[in-house]
């Protein structure tokens, strides 16, 4: 059976991942270029998140064994990242004077950053190959 | 930012989103209506962009110029991207993608208004 990672619901995931790579990347770029000193940690985290989204998009588009592995690592990093940063941003507001993509569990982005890796992992599991 | 043109974008894009959602729910691929709908969304966003240009010529400036331009370009890019993905995915998931694109456009226009006014 052909790998259906990048068709059907996978295509919707690729669309949203690509959009988030663009949104997070552009935002981080503007923030780092114009006022990096104000909140370096938050801005670097946004840039890191953007890179992870970009690589996840690539993994999902590519498919196959390597694509799956890339997507699996990225979705896991995202889920851990949004949970860790979300918790830290609520516990220690001083460290996050300006929001990053993952602050407050991604509430600035309609909680999509929290939902997206879960959907990604679920989709990877649904389309897994079962060996004979 | 022109509030009438913004309102037109909200109405058109939300209408397309609802229509695409219904088609996705009844397991239909995106047809001509969805493509034309995204075309109307793009036309509305273009009209909004012209409105912004008129404001800028009149001396208005967004509070954060770089962010504003980034959001505006993303908003202009979304409907064509939605059409391209809908063509590649002639299933209910193509309709889902169109619905997603049409939902994100009004969110971006809200952000455009916030960034404009600072």
PDB file of C-alpha atoms in Angstrom:
ATOM      1  CA  UNK A   1       0.000   0.000   0.000  1.00  0.00           C
ATOM      2  CA  UNK A   2       1.280   3.453  -0.852  1.00  0.00           C
ATOM      3  CA  UNK A   3       2.190   5.731   2.000  1.00  0.00           C
ATOM      4  CA  UNK A   4      -0.820   7.944   2.590  1.00  0.00           C
ATOM      5  CA  UNK A   5       0.926  10.236   5.050  1.00  0.00           C
ATOM      6  CA  UNK A   6       0.654  13.229   2.705  1.00  0.00           C
ATOM      7  CA  UNK A   7      -2.859  12.711   1.330  1.00  0.00           C
ATOM      8  CA  UNK A   8      -6.338  13.183   2.764  1.00  0.00           C
ATOM      9  CA  UNK A   9      -6.235  14.586   6.308  1.00  0.00           C
ATOM     10  CA  UNK A  10      -2.450  14.660   5.924  1.00  0.00           C
ATOM     11  CA  UNK A  11      -2.824  17.385   3.311  1.00  0.00           C
ATOM     12  CA  UNK A  12      -4.856  19.500   5.755  1.00  0.00           C
ATOM     13  CA  UNK A  13      -2.094  19.019   8.347  1.00  0.00           C
ATOM     14  CA  UNK A  14       0.547  20.084   5.812  1.00  0.00           C
ATOM     15  CA  UNK A  15      -1.456  23.228   5.076  1.00  0.00           C
ATOM     16  CA  UNK A  16      -1.734  24.217   8.731  1.00  0.00           C
ATOM     17  CA  UNK A  17       1.892  23.305   9.470  1.00  0.00           C
ATOM     18  CA  UNK A  18       3.111  25.349   6.515  1.00  0.00           C
ATOM     19  CA  UNK A  19       1.022  28.293   7.632  1.00  0.00           C
ATOM     20  CA  UNK A  20       2.420  28.088  11.160  1.00  0.00           C
ATOM     21  CA  UNK A  21       5.974  27.850   9.888  1.00  0.00           C
ATOM     22  CA  UNK A  22       5.328  31.040   7.929  1.00  0.00           C
ATOM     23  CA  UNK A  23       3.493  32.851  10.744  1.00  0.00           C
ATOM     24  CA  UNK A  24       5.918  31.933  13.527  1.00  0.00           C
ATOM     25  CA  UNK A  25       8.954  32.523  11.306  1.00  0.00           C
ATOM     26  CA  UNK A  26       7.810  35.941  10.087  1.00  0.00           C
ATOM     27  CA  UNK A  27       6.876  37.037  13.586  1.00  0.00           C
ATOM     28  CA  UNK A  28      10.150  35.864  15.093  1.00  0.00           C
ATOM     29  CA  UNK A  29      12.060  37.547  12.261  1.00  0.00           C
ATOM     30  CA  UNK A  30      10.368  40.894  12.880  1.00  0.00           C
ATOM     31  CA  UNK A  31      10.797  40.654  16.649  1.00  0.00           C
ATOM     32  CA  UNK A  32      14.460  39.671  16.483  1.00  0.00           C
ATOM     33  CA  UNK A  33      15.227  42.337  13.881  1.00  0.00           C
ATOM     34  CA  UNK A  34      13.441  45.219  15.634  1.00  0.00           C
ATOM     35  CA  UNK A  35      13.630  44.674  19.408  1.00  0.00           C
ATOM     36  CA  UNK A  36      15.667  41.596  20.246  1.00  0.00           C
ATOM     37  CA  UNK A  37      16.796  43.033  23.605  1.00  0.00           C
ATOM     38  CA  UNK A  38      13.238  43.321  24.964  1.00  0.00           C
ATOM     39  CA  UNK A  39      12.590  39.584  25.336  1.00  0.00           C
ATOM     40  CA  UNK A  40      15.412  37.501  23.828  1.00  0.00           C
ATOM     41  CA  UNK A  41      14.194  34.215  25.306  1.00  0.00           C
ATOM     42  CA  UNK A  42      10.654  34.567  23.936  1.00  0.00           C
ATOM     43  CA  UNK A  43      11.867  35.623  20.494  1.00  0.00           C
ATOM     44  CA  UNK A  44      14.446  32.852  20.218  1.00  0.00           C
ATOM     45  CA  UNK A  45      11.761  30.355  21.253  1.00  0.00           C
ATOM     46  CA  UNK A  46       9.468  31.677  18.513  1.00  0.00           C
ATOM     47  CA  UNK A  47      12.278  31.279  16.002  1.00  0.00           C
ATOM     48  CA  UNK A  48      12.963  27.744  17.242  1.00  0.00           C
ATOM     49  CA  UNK A  49       9.247  26.897  17.015  1.00  0.00           C
ATOM     50  CA  UNK A  50       9.184  28.229  13.453  1.00  0.00           C
ATOM     51  CA  UNK A  51      12.089  25.959  12.471  1.00  0.00           C
ATOM     52  CA  UNK A  52      10.382  22.940  14.042  1.00  0.00           C
ATOM     53  CA  UNK A  53       7.142  23.703  12.152  1.00  0.00           C
ATOM     54  CA  UNK A  54       9.092  24.063   8.923  1.00  0.00           C
ATOM     55  CA  UNK A  55      10.917  20.759   9.372  1.00  0.00           C
ATOM     56  CA  UNK A  56       7.653  19.027  10.373  1.00  0.00           C
ATOM     57  CA  UNK A  57       6.028  20.347   7.191  1.00  0.00           C
ATOM     58  CA  UNK A  58       8.912  18.927   5.184  1.00  0.00           C
ATOM     59  CA  UNK A  59       8.641  15.541   6.906  1.00  0.00           C
ATOM     60  CA  UNK A  60       4.899  15.336   6.264  1.00  0.00           C
ATOM     61  CA  UNK A  61       5.281  16.320   2.599  1.00  0.00           C
ATOM     62  CA  UNK A  62       8.131  13.895   2.055  1.00  0.00           C
ATOM     63  CA  UNK A  63       6.479  10.882   3.669  1.00  0.00           C
ATOM     64  CA  UNK A  64       8.121   7.484   3.632  1.00  0.00           C
ATOM     65  CA  UNK A  65      10.194   6.124   6.462  1.00  0.00           C
ATOM     66  CA  UNK A  66      12.503   9.150   6.745  1.00  0.00           C
ATOM     67  CA  UNK A  67       9.647  11.656   6.451  1.00  0.00           C
ATOM     68  CA  UNK A  68       7.733   9.867   9.190  1.00  0.00           C
ATOM     69  CA  UNK A  69      10.723   9.841  11.489  1.00  0.00           C
ATOM     70  CA  UNK A  70      11.299  13.579  10.919  1.00  0.00           C
ATOM     71  CA  UNK A  71       7.604  14.350  11.504  1.00  0.00           C
ATOM     72  CA  UNK A  72       7.518  12.146  14.622  1.00  0.00           C
ATOM     73  CA  UNK A  73      10.503  13.931  16.190  1.00  0.00           C
ATOM     74  CA  UNK A  74       9.103  17.374  15.316  1.00  0.00           C
ATOM     75  CA  UNK A  75       5.605  16.680  16.637  1.00  0.00           C
ATOM     76  CA  UNK A  76       7.078  15.302  19.871  1.00  0.00           C
ATOM     77  CA  UNK A  77       9.362  18.330  20.285  1.00  0.00           C
ATOM     78  CA  UNK A  78       6.395  20.633  19.630  1.00  0.00           C
ATOM     79  CA  UNK A  79       4.160  18.914  22.149  1.00  0.00           C
ATOM     80  CA  UNK A  80       6.863  18.971  24.838  1.00  0.00           C
ATOM     81  CA  UNK A  81       7.745  22.547  23.896  1.00  0.00           C
ATOM     82  CA  UNK A  82       4.220  23.904  24.086  1.00  0.00           C
ATOM     83  CA  UNK A  83       3.610  22.127  27.408  1.00  0.00           C
ATOM     84  CA  UNK A  84       6.924  23.256  28.952  1.00  0.00           C
ATOM     85  CA  UNK A  85       6.829  26.840  27.640  1.00  0.00           C
ATOM     86  CA  UNK A  86       3.111  27.142  28.377  1.00  0.00           C
ATOM     87  CA  UNK A  87       3.647  26.106  31.988  1.00  0.00           C
ATOM     88  CA  UNK A  88       6.758  28.278  32.427  1.00  0.00           C
ATOM     89  CA  UNK A  89       5.103  31.340  30.867  1.00  0.00           C
ATOM     90  CA  UNK A  90       2.247  31.098  33.370  1.00  0.00           C
ATOM     91  CA  UNK A  91       4.502  30.292  36.345  1.00  0.00           C
ATOM     92  CA  UNK A  92       7.192  32.913  35.643  1.00  0.00           C
ATOM     93  CA  UNK A  93       5.760  35.860  33.730  1.00  0.00           C
ATOM     94  CA  UNK A  94       8.926  37.888  34.202  1.00  0.00           C
ATOM     95  CA  UNK A  95      10.885  35.508  31.965  1.00  0.00           C
ATOM     96  CA  UNK A  96       8.321  36.040  29.170  1.00  0.00           C
ATOM     97  CA  UNK A  97       7.571  39.774  28.993  1.00  0.00           C
ATOM     98  CA  UNK A  98       6.439  39.320  25.386  1.00  0.00           C
ATOM     99  CA  UNK A  99       4.509  36.339  24.050  1.00  0.00           C
ATOM    100  CA  UNK A 100       6.067  33.555  22.040  1.00  0.00           C
ATOM    101  CA  UNK A 101       4.083  31.142  19.879  1.00  0.00           C
ATOM    102  CA  UNK A 102       4.016  28.617  22.720  1.00  0.00           C
ATOM    103  CA  UNK A 103       3.244  31.020  25.606  1.00  0.00           C
ATOM    104  CA  UNK A 104       0.081  30.232  27.555  1.00  0.00           C
ATOM    105  CA  UNK A 105      -0.127  26.902  25.682  1.00  0.00           C
ATOM    106  CA  UNK A 106      -0.471  28.821  22.414  1.00  0.00           C
ATOM    107  CA  UNK A 107      -3.617  30.725  23.371  1.00  0.00           C
ATOM    108  CA  UNK A 108      -2.498  33.705  21.246  1.00  0.00           C
ATOM    109  CA  UNK A 109      -2.932  31.400  18.260  1.00  0.00           C
ATOM    110  CA  UNK A 110      -6.275  29.903  19.271  1.00  0.00           C
ATOM    111  CA  UNK A 111      -4.551  26.988  21.048  1.00  0.00           C
ATOM    112  CA  UNK A 112      -3.695  25.575  17.632  1.00  0.00           C
ATOM    113  CA  UNK A 113      -0.029  25.069  18.705  1.00  0.00           C
ATOM    114  CA  UNK A 114      -1.285  22.734  21.448  1.00  0.00           C
ATOM    115  CA  UNK A 115      -3.723  20.806  19.246  1.00  0.00           C
ATOM    116  CA  UNK A 116      -1.522  20.553  16.155  1.00  0.00           C
ATOM    117  CA  UNK A 117       1.187  18.167  17.465  1.00  0.00           C
ATOM    118  CA  UNK A 118      -1.492  15.912  18.972  1.00  0.00           C
ATOM    119  CA  UNK A 119      -3.250  15.725  15.595  1.00  0.00           C
ATOM    120  CA  UNK A 120       0.114  15.160  13.917  1.00  0.00           C
ATOM    121  CA  UNK A 121       1.001  12.266  16.219  1.00  0.00           C
ATOM    122  CA  UNK A 122      -2.495  10.787  15.843  1.00  0.00           C
ATOM    123  CA  UNK A 123      -2.195  10.962  12.050  1.00  0.00           C
ATOM    124  CA  UNK A 124       1.263   9.361  12.107  1.00  0.00           C
ATOM    125  CA  UNK A 125      -0.179   6.550  14.225  1.00  0.00           C
ATOM    126  CA  UNK A 126      -3.253   6.096  12.015  1.00  0.00           C
ATOM    127  CA  UNK A 127      -1.159   5.767   8.853  1.00  0.00           C
ATOM    128  CA  UNK A 128       1.618   3.628  10.377  1.00  0.00           C
ATOM    129  CA  UNK A 129       2.793   0.683   8.378  1.00  0.00           C
ATOM    130  CA  UNK A 130       2.241  -2.685   9.946  1.00  0.00           C
ATOM    131  CA  UNK A 131       4.952  -5.126   9.093  1.00  0.00           C
ATOM    132  CA  UNK A 132       3.961  -8.745   8.340  1.00  0.00           C
TER     133      UNK A 132
ATOM    134  CA  UNK B   1      -8.104  50.645   8.151  1.00  0.00           C
ATOM    135  CA  UNK B   2     -11.352  50.764   6.229  1.00  0.00           C
ATOM    136  CA  UNK B   3     -13.996  49.092   8.410  1.00  0.00           C
ATOM    137  CA  UNK B   4     -16.503  48.545   5.591  1.00  0.00           C
ATOM    138  CA  UNK B   5     -13.947  46.683   3.456  1.00  0.00           C
ATOM    139  CA  UNK B   6     -12.865  44.657   6.527  1.00  0.00           C
ATOM    140  CA  UNK B   7     -16.504  43.738   7.181  1.00  0.00           C
ATOM    141  CA  UNK B   8     -16.902  42.568   3.573  1.00  0.00           C
ATOM    142  CA  UNK B   9     -13.872  40.271   3.998  1.00  0.00           C
ATOM    143  CA  UNK B  10     -15.379  38.824   7.212  1.00  0.00           C
ATOM    144  CA  UNK B  11     -18.766  38.129   5.621  1.00  0.00           C
ATOM    145  CA  UNK B  12     -17.457  36.621   2.361  1.00  0.00           C
ATOM    146  CA  UNK B  13     -14.758  34.457   3.960  1.00  0.00           C
ATOM    147  CA  UNK B  14     -17.006  33.180   6.752  1.00  0.00           C
ATOM    148  CA  UNK B  15     -19.699  32.321   4.186  1.00  0.00           C
ATOM    149  CA  UNK B  16     -17.122  30.338   2.164  1.00  0.00           C
ATOM    150  CA  UNK B  17     -15.902  28.639   5.370  1.00  0.00           C
ATOM    151  CA  UNK B  18     -19.416  27.522   6.310  1.00  0.00           C
ATOM    152  CA  UNK B  19     -20.146  26.278   2.782  1.00  0.00           C
ATOM    153  CA  UNK B  20     -16.857  24.344   2.602  1.00  0.00           C
ATOM    154  CA  UNK B  21     -17.477  22.876   6.071  1.00  0.00           C
ATOM    155  CA  UNK B  22     -20.909  21.605   4.991  1.00  0.00           C
ATOM    156  CA  UNK B  23     -19.404  20.041   1.847  1.00  0.00           C
ATOM    157  CA  UNK B  24     -16.675  18.413   3.930  1.00  0.00           C
ATOM    158  CA  UNK B  25     -19.268  17.033   6.348  1.00  0.00           C
ATOM    159  CA  UNK B  26     -21.343  15.486   3.549  1.00  0.00           C
ATOM    160  CA  UNK B  27     -18.145  14.005   2.056  1.00  0.00           C
ATOM    161  CA  UNK B  28     -17.915  16.162  -1.059  1.00  0.00           C
ATOM    162  CA  UNK B  29     -14.754  17.436  -2.756  1.00  0.00           C
ATOM    163  CA  UNK B  30     -14.320  21.163  -3.342  1.00  0.00           C
ATOM    164  CA  UNK B  31     -16.256  22.142  -6.468  1.00  0.00           C
ATOM    165  CA  UNK B  32     -16.574  25.263  -8.533  1.00  0.00           C
ATOM    166  CA  UNK B  33     -18.490  27.170  -5.850  1.00  0.00           C
ATOM    167  CA  UNK B  34     -15.661  26.831  -3.328  1.00  0.00           C
ATOM    168  CA  UNK B  35     -13.044  27.916  -5.864  1.00  0.00           C
ATOM    169  CA  UNK B  36     -15.154  30.922  -6.941  1.00  0.00           C
ATOM    170  CA  UNK B  37     -15.784  31.639  -3.245  1.00  0.00           C
ATOM    171  CA  UNK B  38     -12.054  31.790  -2.498  1.00  0.00           C
ATOM    172  CA  UNK B  39     -11.712  34.013  -5.574  1.00  0.00           C
ATOM    173  CA  UNK B  40     -14.258  36.405  -4.038  1.00  0.00           C
ATOM    174  CA  UNK B  41     -12.332  36.316  -0.744  1.00  0.00           C
ATOM    175  CA  UNK B  42      -9.154  37.213  -2.626  1.00  0.00           C
ATOM    176  CA  UNK B  43     -10.974  40.064  -4.421  1.00  0.00           C
ATOM    177  CA  UNK B  44     -12.220  41.374  -1.058  1.00  0.00           C
ATOM    178  CA  UNK B  45      -8.693  41.200   0.435  1.00  0.00           C
ATOM    179  CA  UNK B  46      -7.320  42.999  -2.639  1.00  0.00           C
ATOM    180  CA  UNK B  47      -9.954  45.726  -2.196  1.00  0.00           C
ATOM    181  CA  UNK B  48      -8.913  46.009   1.462  1.00  0.00           C
ATOM    182  CA  UNK B  49      -5.267  46.298   0.377  1.00  0.00           C
ATOM    183  CA  UNK B  50      -6.167  49.134  -1.999  1.00  0.00           C
ATOM    184  CA  UNK B  51      -7.993  50.799   0.898  1.00  0.00           C
ATOM    185  CA  UNK B  52      -4.842  50.466   3.002  1.00  0.00           C
ATOM    186  CA  UNK B  53      -2.790  51.957   0.163  1.00  0.00           C
ATOM    187  CA  UNK B  54      -5.167  54.940  -0.019  1.00  0.00           C
ATOM    188  CA  UNK B  55      -4.812  55.382   3.770  1.00  0.00           C
ATOM    189  CA  UNK B  56      -1.020  55.302   3.483  1.00  0.00           C
ATOM    190  CA  UNK B  57      -1.045  57.856   0.644  1.00  0.00           C
ATOM    191  CA  UNK B  58      -3.278  60.009   2.855  1.00  0.00           C
ATOM    192  CA  UNK B  59      -0.565  59.973   5.518  1.00  0.00           C
ATOM    193  CA  UNK B  60      -1.750  57.044   7.671  1.00  0.00           C
ATOM    194  CA  UNK B  61       0.822  54.559   8.961  1.00  0.00           C
ATOM    195  CA  UNK B  62       0.455  51.208  10.718  1.00  0.00           C
ATOM    196  CA  UNK B  63       1.762  51.126  14.291  1.00  0.00           C
ATOM    197  CA  UNK B  64       4.100  48.246  13.338  1.00  0.00           C
ATOM    198  CA  UNK B  65       4.968  48.470   9.661  1.00  0.00           C
ATOM    199  CA  UNK B  66       6.936  45.228   9.162  1.00  0.00           C
ATOM    200  CA  UNK B  67       4.391  43.086  11.020  1.00  0.00           C
ATOM    201  CA  UNK B  68       1.532  44.734   9.124  1.00  0.00           C
ATOM    202  CA  UNK B  69       3.110  44.026   5.735  1.00  0.00           C
ATOM    203  CA  UNK B  70       3.787  40.422   6.758  1.00  0.00           C
ATOM    204  CA  UNK B  71       0.176  39.850   7.780  1.00  0.00           C
ATOM    205  CA  UNK B  72      -1.150  41.533   4.637  1.00  0.00           C
ATOM    206  CA  UNK B  73       1.023  39.394   2.331  1.00  0.00           C
ATOM    207  CA  UNK B  74      -0.003  36.225   4.212  1.00  0.00           C
ATOM    208  CA  UNK B  75      -3.676  37.202   3.874  1.00  0.00           C
ATOM    209  CA  UNK B  76      -3.256  37.771   0.131  1.00  0.00           C
ATOM    210  CA  UNK B  77      -1.468  34.428  -0.227  1.00  0.00           C
ATOM    211  CA  UNK B  78      -4.015  32.296   1.630  1.00  0.00           C
ATOM    212  CA  UNK B  79      -6.903  32.059  -0.899  1.00  0.00           C
ATOM    213  CA  UNK B  80      -4.633  31.012  -3.828  1.00  0.00           C
ATOM    214  CA  UNK B  81      -2.901  28.504  -1.546  1.00  0.00           C
ATOM    215  CA  UNK B  82      -6.330  27.154  -0.573  1.00  0.00           C
ATOM    216  CA  UNK B  83      -7.308  26.748  -4.240  1.00  0.00           C
ATOM    217  CA  UNK B  84      -4.011  25.000  -5.076  1.00  0.00           C
ATOM    218  CA  UNK B  85      -4.374  22.533  -2.195  1.00  0.00           C
ATOM    219  CA  UNK B  86      -8.051  21.965  -3.032  1.00  0.00           C
ATOM    220  CA  UNK B  87      -7.037  21.003  -6.576  1.00  0.00           C
ATOM    221  CA  UNK B  88      -4.428  18.553  -5.258  1.00  0.00           C
ATOM    222  CA  UNK B  89      -6.905  16.931  -2.871  1.00  0.00           C
ATOM    223  CA  UNK B  90     -10.232  16.233  -4.621  1.00  0.00           C
ATOM    224  CA  UNK B  91     -11.784  14.656  -1.506  1.00  0.00           C
ATOM    225  CA  UNK B  92     -13.629  15.906   1.559  1.00  0.00           C
ATOM    226  CA  UNK B  93     -10.235  16.872   2.959  1.00  0.00           C
ATOM    227  CA  UNK B  94      -9.844  19.371   0.133  1.00  0.00           C
ATOM    228  CA  UNK B  95     -13.073  20.994   1.345  1.00  0.00           C
ATOM    229  CA  UNK B  96     -11.655  20.905   4.894  1.00  0.00           C
ATOM    230  CA  UNK B  97      -8.559  22.777   3.687  1.00  0.00           C
ATOM    231  CA  UNK B  98     -10.702  25.410   1.948  1.00  0.00           C
ATOM    232  CA  UNK B  99     -12.706  25.797   5.174  1.00  0.00           C
ATOM    233  CA  UNK B 100      -9.465  26.258   7.141  1.00  0.00           C
ATOM    234  CA  UNK B 101      -8.086  28.840   4.720  1.00  0.00           C
ATOM    235  CA  UNK B 102     -11.386  30.750   4.737  1.00  0.00           C
ATOM    236  CA  UNK B 103     -11.423  30.728   8.569  1.00  0.00           C
ATOM    237  CA  UNK B 104      -7.872  32.022   8.932  1.00  0.00           C
ATOM    238  CA  UNK B 105      -8.405  35.013   6.592  1.00  0.00           C
ATOM    239  CA  UNK B 106     -10.789  36.879   8.968  1.00  0.00           C
ATOM    240  CA  UNK B 107      -8.473  36.127  11.923  1.00  0.00           C
ATOM    241  CA  UNK B 108      -5.613  37.729  10.005  1.00  0.00           C
ATOM    242  CA  UNK B 109      -7.774  40.741   9.125  1.00  0.00           C
ATOM    243  CA  UNK B 110      -8.596  41.197  12.835  1.00  0.00           C
ATOM    244  CA  UNK B 111      -4.846  41.105  13.544  1.00  0.00           C
ATOM    245  CA  UNK B 112      -4.265  43.592  10.710  1.00  0.00           C
ATOM    246  CA  UNK B 113      -6.654  46.013  12.389  1.00  0.00           C
ATOM    247  CA  UNK B 114      -4.904  45.563  15.755  1.00  0.00           C
ATOM    248  CA  UNK B 115      -1.450  46.059  14.240  1.00  0.00           C
ATOM    249  CA  UNK B 116      -2.643  49.118  12.316  1.00  0.00           C
ATOM    250  CA  UNK B 117      -4.018  50.831  15.402  1.00  0.00           C
ATOM    251  CA  UNK B 118      -1.198  49.619  17.653  1.00  0.00           C
TER     252      UNK B 118
END
